[in-house]
PDB file of C-alpha atoms in Angstrom:
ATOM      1  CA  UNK A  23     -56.315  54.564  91.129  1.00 54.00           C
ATOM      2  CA  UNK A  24     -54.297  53.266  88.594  1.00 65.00           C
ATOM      3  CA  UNK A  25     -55.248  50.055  86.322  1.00 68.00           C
ATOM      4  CA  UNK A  26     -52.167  47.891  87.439  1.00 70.00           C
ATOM      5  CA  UNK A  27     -53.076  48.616  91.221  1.00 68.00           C
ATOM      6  CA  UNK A  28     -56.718  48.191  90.589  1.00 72.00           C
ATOM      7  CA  UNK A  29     -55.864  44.790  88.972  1.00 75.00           C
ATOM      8  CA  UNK A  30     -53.383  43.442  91.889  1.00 73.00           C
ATOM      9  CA  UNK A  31     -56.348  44.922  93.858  1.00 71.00           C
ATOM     10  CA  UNK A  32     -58.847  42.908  92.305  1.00 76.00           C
ATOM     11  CA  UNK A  33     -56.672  39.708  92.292  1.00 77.00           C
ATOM     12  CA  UNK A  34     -55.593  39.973  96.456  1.00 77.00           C
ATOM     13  CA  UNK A  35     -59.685  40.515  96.764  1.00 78.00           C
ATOM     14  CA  UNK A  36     -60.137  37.131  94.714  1.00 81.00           C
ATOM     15  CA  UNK A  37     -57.467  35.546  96.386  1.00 84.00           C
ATOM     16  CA  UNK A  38     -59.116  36.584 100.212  1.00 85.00           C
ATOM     17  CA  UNK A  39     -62.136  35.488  98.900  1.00 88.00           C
ATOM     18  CA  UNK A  40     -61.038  31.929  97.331  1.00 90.00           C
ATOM     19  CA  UNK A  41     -59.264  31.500 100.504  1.00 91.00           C
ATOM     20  CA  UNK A  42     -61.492  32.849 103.013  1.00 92.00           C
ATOM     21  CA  UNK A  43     -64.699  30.189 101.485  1.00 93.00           C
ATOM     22  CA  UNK A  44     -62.575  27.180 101.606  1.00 93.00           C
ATOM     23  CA  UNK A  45     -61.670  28.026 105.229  1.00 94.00           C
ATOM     24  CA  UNK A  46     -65.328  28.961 106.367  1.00 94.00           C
ATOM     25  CA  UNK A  47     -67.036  25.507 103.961  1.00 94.00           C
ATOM     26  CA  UNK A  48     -64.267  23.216 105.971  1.00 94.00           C
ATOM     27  CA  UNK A  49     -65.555  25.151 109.255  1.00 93.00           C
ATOM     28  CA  UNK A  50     -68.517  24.251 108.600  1.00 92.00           C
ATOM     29  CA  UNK A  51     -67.653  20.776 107.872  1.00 93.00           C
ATOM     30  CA  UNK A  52     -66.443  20.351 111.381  1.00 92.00           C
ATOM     31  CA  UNK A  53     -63.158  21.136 111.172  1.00 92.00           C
ATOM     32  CA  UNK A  54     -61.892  23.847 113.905  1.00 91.00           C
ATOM     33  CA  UNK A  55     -58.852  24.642 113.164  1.00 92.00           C
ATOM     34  CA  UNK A  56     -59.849  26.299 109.765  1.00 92.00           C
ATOM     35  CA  UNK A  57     -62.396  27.664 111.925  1.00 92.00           C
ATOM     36  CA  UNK A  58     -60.029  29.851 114.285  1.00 92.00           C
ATOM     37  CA  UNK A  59     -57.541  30.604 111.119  1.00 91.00           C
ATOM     38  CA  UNK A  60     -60.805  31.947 109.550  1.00 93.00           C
ATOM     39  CA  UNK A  61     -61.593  33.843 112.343  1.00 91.00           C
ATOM     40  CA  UNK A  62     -58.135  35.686 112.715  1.00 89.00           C
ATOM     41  CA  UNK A  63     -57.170  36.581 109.158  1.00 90.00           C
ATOM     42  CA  UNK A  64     -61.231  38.069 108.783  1.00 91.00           C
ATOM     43  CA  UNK A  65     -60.676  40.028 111.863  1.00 90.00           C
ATOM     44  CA  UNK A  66     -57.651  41.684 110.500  1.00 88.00           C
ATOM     45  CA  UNK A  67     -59.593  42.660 107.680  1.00 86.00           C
ATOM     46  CA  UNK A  68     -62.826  43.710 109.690  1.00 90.00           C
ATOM     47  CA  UNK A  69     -60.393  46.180 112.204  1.00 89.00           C
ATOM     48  CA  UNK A  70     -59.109  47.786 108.556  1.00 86.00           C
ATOM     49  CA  UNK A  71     -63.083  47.829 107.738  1.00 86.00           C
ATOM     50  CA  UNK A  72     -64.540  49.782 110.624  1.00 86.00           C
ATOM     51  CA  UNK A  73     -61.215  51.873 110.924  1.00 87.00           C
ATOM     52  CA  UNK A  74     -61.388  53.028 107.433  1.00 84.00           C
ATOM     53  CA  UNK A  75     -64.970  53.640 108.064  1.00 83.00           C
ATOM     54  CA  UNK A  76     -64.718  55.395 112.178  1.00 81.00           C
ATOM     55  CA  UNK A  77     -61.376  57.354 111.854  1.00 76.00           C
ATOM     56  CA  UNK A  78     -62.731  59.013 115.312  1.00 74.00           C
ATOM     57  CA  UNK A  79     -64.332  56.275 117.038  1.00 73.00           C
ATOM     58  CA  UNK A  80     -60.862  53.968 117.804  1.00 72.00           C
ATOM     59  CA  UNK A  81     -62.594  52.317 121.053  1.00 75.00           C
ATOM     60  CA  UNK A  82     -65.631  51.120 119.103  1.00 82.00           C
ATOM     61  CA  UNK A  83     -63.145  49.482 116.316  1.00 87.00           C
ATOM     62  CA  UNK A  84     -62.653  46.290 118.368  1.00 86.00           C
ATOM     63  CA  UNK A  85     -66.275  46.036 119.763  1.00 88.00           C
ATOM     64  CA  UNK A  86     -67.213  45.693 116.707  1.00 91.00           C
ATOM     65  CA  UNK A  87     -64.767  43.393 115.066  1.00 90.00           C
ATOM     66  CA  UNK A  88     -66.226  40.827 118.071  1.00 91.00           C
ATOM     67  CA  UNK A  89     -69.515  41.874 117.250  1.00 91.00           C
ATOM     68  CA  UNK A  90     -69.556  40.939 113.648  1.00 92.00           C
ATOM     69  CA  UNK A  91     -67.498  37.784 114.153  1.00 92.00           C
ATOM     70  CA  UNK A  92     -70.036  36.611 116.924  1.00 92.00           C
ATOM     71  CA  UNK A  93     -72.521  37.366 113.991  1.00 89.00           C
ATOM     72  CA  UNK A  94     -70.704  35.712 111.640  1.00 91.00           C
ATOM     73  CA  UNK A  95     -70.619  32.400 114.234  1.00 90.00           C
ATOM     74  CA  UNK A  96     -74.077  32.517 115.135  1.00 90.00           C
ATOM     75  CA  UNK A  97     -75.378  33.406 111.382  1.00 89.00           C
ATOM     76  CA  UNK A  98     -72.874  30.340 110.092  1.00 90.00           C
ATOM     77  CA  UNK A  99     -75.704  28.690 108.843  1.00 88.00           C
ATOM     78  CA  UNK A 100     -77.053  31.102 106.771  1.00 88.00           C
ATOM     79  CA  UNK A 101     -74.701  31.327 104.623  1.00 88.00           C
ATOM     80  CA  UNK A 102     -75.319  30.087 100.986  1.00 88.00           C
ATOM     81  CA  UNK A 103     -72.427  28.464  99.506  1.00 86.00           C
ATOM     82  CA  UNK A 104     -73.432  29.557  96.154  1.00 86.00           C
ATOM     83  CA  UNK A 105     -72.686  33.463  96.866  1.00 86.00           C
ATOM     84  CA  UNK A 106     -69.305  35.121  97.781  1.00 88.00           C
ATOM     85  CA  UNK A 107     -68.444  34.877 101.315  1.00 90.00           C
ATOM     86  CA  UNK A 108     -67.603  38.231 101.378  1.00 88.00           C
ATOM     87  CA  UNK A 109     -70.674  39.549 100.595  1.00 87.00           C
ATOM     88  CA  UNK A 110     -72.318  37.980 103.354  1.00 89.00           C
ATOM     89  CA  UNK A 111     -69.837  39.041 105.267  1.00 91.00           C
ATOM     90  CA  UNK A 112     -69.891  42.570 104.133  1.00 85.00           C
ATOM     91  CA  UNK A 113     -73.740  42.537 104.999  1.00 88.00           C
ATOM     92  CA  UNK A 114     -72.791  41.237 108.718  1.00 91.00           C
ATOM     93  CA  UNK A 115     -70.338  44.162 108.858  1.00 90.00           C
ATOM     94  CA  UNK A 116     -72.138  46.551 107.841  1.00 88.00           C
ATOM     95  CA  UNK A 117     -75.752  45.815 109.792  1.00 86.00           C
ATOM     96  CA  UNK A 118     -73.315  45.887 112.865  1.00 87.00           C
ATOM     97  CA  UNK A 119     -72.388  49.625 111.884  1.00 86.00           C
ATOM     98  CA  UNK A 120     -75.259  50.821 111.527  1.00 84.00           C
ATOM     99  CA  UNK A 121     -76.639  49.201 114.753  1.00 82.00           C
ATOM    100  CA  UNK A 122     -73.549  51.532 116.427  1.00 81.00           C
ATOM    101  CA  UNK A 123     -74.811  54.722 114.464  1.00 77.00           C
ATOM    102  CA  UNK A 124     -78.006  54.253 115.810  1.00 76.00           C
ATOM    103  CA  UNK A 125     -77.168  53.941 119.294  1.00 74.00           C
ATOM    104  CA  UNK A 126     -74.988  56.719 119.541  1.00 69.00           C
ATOM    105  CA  UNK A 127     -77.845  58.380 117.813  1.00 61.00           C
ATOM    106  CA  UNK A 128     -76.067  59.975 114.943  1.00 52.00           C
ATOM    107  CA  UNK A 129     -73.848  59.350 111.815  1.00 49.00           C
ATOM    108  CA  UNK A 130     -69.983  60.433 112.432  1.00 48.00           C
ATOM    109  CA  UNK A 131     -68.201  61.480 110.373  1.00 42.00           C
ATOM    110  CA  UNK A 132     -68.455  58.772 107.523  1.00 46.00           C
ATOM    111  CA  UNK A 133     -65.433  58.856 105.134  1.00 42.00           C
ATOM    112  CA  UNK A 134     -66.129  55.932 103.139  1.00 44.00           C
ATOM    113  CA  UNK A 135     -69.622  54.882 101.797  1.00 45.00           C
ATOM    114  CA  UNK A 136     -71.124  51.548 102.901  1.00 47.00           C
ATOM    115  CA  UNK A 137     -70.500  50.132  99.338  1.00 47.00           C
ATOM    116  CA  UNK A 138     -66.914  50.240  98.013  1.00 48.00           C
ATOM    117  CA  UNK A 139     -67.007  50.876  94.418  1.00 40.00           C
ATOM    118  CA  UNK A 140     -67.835  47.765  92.602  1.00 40.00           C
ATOM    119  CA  UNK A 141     -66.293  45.713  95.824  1.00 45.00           C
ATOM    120  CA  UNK A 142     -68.074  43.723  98.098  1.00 44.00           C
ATOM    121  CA  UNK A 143     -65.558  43.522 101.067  1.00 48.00           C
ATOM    122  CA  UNK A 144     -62.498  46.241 100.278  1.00 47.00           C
ATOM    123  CA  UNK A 145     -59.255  45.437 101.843  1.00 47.00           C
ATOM    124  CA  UNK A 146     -59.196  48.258 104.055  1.00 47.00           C
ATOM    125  CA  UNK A 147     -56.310  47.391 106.325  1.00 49.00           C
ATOM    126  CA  UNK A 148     -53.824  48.817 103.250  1.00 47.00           C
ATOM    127  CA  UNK A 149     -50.340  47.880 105.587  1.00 48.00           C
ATOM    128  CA  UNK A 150     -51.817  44.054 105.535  1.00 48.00           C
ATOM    129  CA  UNK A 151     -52.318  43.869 102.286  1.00 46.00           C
ATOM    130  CA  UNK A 152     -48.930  45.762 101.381  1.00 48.00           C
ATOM    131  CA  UNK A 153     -47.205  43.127 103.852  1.00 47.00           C
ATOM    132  CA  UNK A 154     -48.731  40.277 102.361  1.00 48.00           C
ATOM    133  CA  UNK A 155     -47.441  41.255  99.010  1.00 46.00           C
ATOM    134  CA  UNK A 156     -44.045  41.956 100.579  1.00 58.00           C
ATOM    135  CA  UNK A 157     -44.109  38.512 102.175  1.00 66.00           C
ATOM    136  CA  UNK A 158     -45.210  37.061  98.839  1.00 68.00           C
ATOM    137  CA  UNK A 159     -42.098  38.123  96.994  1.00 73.00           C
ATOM    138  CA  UNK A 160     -39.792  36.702  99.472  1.00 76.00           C
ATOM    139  CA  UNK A 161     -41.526  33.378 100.101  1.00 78.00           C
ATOM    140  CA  UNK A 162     -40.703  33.673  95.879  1.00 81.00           C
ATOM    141  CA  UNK A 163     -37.169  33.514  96.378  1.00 85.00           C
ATOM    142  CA  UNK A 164     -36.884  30.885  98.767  1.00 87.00           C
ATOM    143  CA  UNK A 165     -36.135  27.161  97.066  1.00 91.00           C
ATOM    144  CA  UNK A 166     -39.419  24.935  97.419  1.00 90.00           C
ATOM    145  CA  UNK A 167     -38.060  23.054 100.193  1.00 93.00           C
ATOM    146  CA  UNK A 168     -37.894  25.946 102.640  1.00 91.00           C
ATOM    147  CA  UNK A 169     -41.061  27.993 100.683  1.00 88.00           C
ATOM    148  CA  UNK A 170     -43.512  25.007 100.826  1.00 89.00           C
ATOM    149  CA  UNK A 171     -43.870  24.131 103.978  1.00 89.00           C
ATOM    150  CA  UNK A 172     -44.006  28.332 105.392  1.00 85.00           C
ATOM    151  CA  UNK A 173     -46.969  28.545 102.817  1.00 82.00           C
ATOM    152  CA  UNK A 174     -48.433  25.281 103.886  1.00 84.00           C
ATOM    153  CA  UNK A 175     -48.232  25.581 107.844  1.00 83.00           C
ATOM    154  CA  UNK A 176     -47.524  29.025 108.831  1.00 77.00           C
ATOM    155  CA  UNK A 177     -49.564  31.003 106.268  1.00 73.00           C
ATOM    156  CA  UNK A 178     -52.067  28.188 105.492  1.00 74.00           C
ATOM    157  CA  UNK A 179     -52.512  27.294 108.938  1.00 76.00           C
ATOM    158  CA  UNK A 180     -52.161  23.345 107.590  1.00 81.00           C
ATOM    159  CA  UNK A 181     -50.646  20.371 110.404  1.00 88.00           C
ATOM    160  CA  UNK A 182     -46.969  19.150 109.883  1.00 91.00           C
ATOM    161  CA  UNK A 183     -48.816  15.995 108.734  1.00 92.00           C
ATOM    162  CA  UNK A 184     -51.196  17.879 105.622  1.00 90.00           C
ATOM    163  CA  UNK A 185     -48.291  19.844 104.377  1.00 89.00           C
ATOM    164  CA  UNK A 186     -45.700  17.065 104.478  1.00 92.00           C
ATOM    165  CA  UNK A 187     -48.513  15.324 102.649  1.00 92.00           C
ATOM    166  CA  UNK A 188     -49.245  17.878 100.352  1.00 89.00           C
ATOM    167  CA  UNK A 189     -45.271  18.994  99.359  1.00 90.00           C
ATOM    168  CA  UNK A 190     -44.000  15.313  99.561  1.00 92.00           C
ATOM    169  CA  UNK A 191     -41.842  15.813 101.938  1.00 94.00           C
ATOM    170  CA  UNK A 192     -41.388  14.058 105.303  1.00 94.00           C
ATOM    171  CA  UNK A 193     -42.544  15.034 108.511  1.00 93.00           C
ATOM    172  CA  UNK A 194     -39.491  16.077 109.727  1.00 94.00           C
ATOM    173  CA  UNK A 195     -38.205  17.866 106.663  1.00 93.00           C
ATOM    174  CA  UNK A 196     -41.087  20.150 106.974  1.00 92.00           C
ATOM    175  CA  UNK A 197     -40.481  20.985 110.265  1.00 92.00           C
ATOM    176  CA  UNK A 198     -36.604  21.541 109.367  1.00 92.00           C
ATOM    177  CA  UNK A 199     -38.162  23.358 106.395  1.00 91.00           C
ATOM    178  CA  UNK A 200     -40.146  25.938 108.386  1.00 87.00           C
ATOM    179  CA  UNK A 201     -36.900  26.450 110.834  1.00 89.00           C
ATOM    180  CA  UNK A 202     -34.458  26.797 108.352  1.00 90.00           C
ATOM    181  CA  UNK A 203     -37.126  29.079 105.890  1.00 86.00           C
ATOM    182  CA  UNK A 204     -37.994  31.353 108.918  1.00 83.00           C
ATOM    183  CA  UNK A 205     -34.326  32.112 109.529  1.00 86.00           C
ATOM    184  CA  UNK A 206     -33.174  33.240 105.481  1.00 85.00           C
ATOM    185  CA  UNK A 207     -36.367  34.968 105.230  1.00 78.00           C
ATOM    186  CA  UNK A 208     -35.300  36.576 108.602  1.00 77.00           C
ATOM    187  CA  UNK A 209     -32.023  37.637 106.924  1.00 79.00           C
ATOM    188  CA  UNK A 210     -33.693  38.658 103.516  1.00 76.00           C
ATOM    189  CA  UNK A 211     -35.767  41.474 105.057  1.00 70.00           C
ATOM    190  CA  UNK A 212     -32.487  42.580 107.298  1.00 71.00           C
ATOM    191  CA  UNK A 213     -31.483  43.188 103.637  1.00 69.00           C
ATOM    192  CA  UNK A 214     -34.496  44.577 101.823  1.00 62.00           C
ATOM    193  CA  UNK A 215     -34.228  47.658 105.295  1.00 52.00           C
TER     194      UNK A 215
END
């Protein structure tokens, strides 16, 4: 792999991380609805896991997405803040695979180790990670009244209230904001096609 992809690799990896640990320490705080934003963008990223990992076992992929994130819920409190989230995470994962090896009493055909190179929890899911970066660049062009509040409430997962608070901006102008952002980003991927 080249350096400059290795690097943007690295960075997305820090970025999942950064994000994924504030989500799961608010969680834990009480707060649900990081909770459930937690638990959908991980699950993307655990079906990209085990696919990467089962090429030939499709119908298992989703059993065990729900089985780690039930693990993940029921081990919340074992988590120490100190570490990377996606270690523990990555140790979840891969306890769960190997629980599914041994019941089907053998070792498929394994394409990928259990231990990414010197990564703890790999994107696997490569078309997520491409979109995101897609996304990225045209959130970029948009002007900060349209950008802000997508990043804030769609991608952030954030109430009207915390990103009108956050951006400055009123209530309402957020919500205009997100209408009016959806619709030129809409019309700048017509373009990019």
């Amino acid at each position: 792999m080249p350096t400059d992809q290795r690097t943007n690799k690295r960075l997305l990896l820090q970025d999942a991380e950064d994000r994924w640990r504030n989500l799961f320490l608010e969680a834990l705080a009480g707060n649900e609805e990081k909770y459930l934003v937690f638990l959908n963008e991980v699950a993307l990223h655990l079906r990209g896991y085990f696919r990467k990992r089962l090429p030939q076992s499709v119908n298992d992929i989703e059993d065990l997405v729900q089985e780690t994130l039930l693990a993940v819920h029921i081990q919340r409190h074992t988590y120490d803040s100190q570490l990377p989230l996606t270690v523990w995470m990555h140790a979840i994962a891969s306890y769960k695979l190997v629980d599914r090896w041994r019941a089907h009493g053998s070792r498929e055909l394994l394409t990928e180790s259990l231990d990414d190179d010197d990564e703890a929890f790999a994107f696997t899911d490569n078309e997520a990670t491409e979109a995101r970066i897609d996304i990225q660049s045209l959130l970029a062009r948009l002007p900060d009244r349209y950008r802000l509040p997508i990043l804030h409430v769609k991608l952030n997962g954030n109430s009207i209230a915390e990103a009108a608070a956050a951006s400055g901006m009123s209530e309402s102008a957020v919500k205009v904001g997100i209408h009016r952002g959806l619709k030129l980003l809409a019309k700048l991927i017509r373009c990019t096609q």
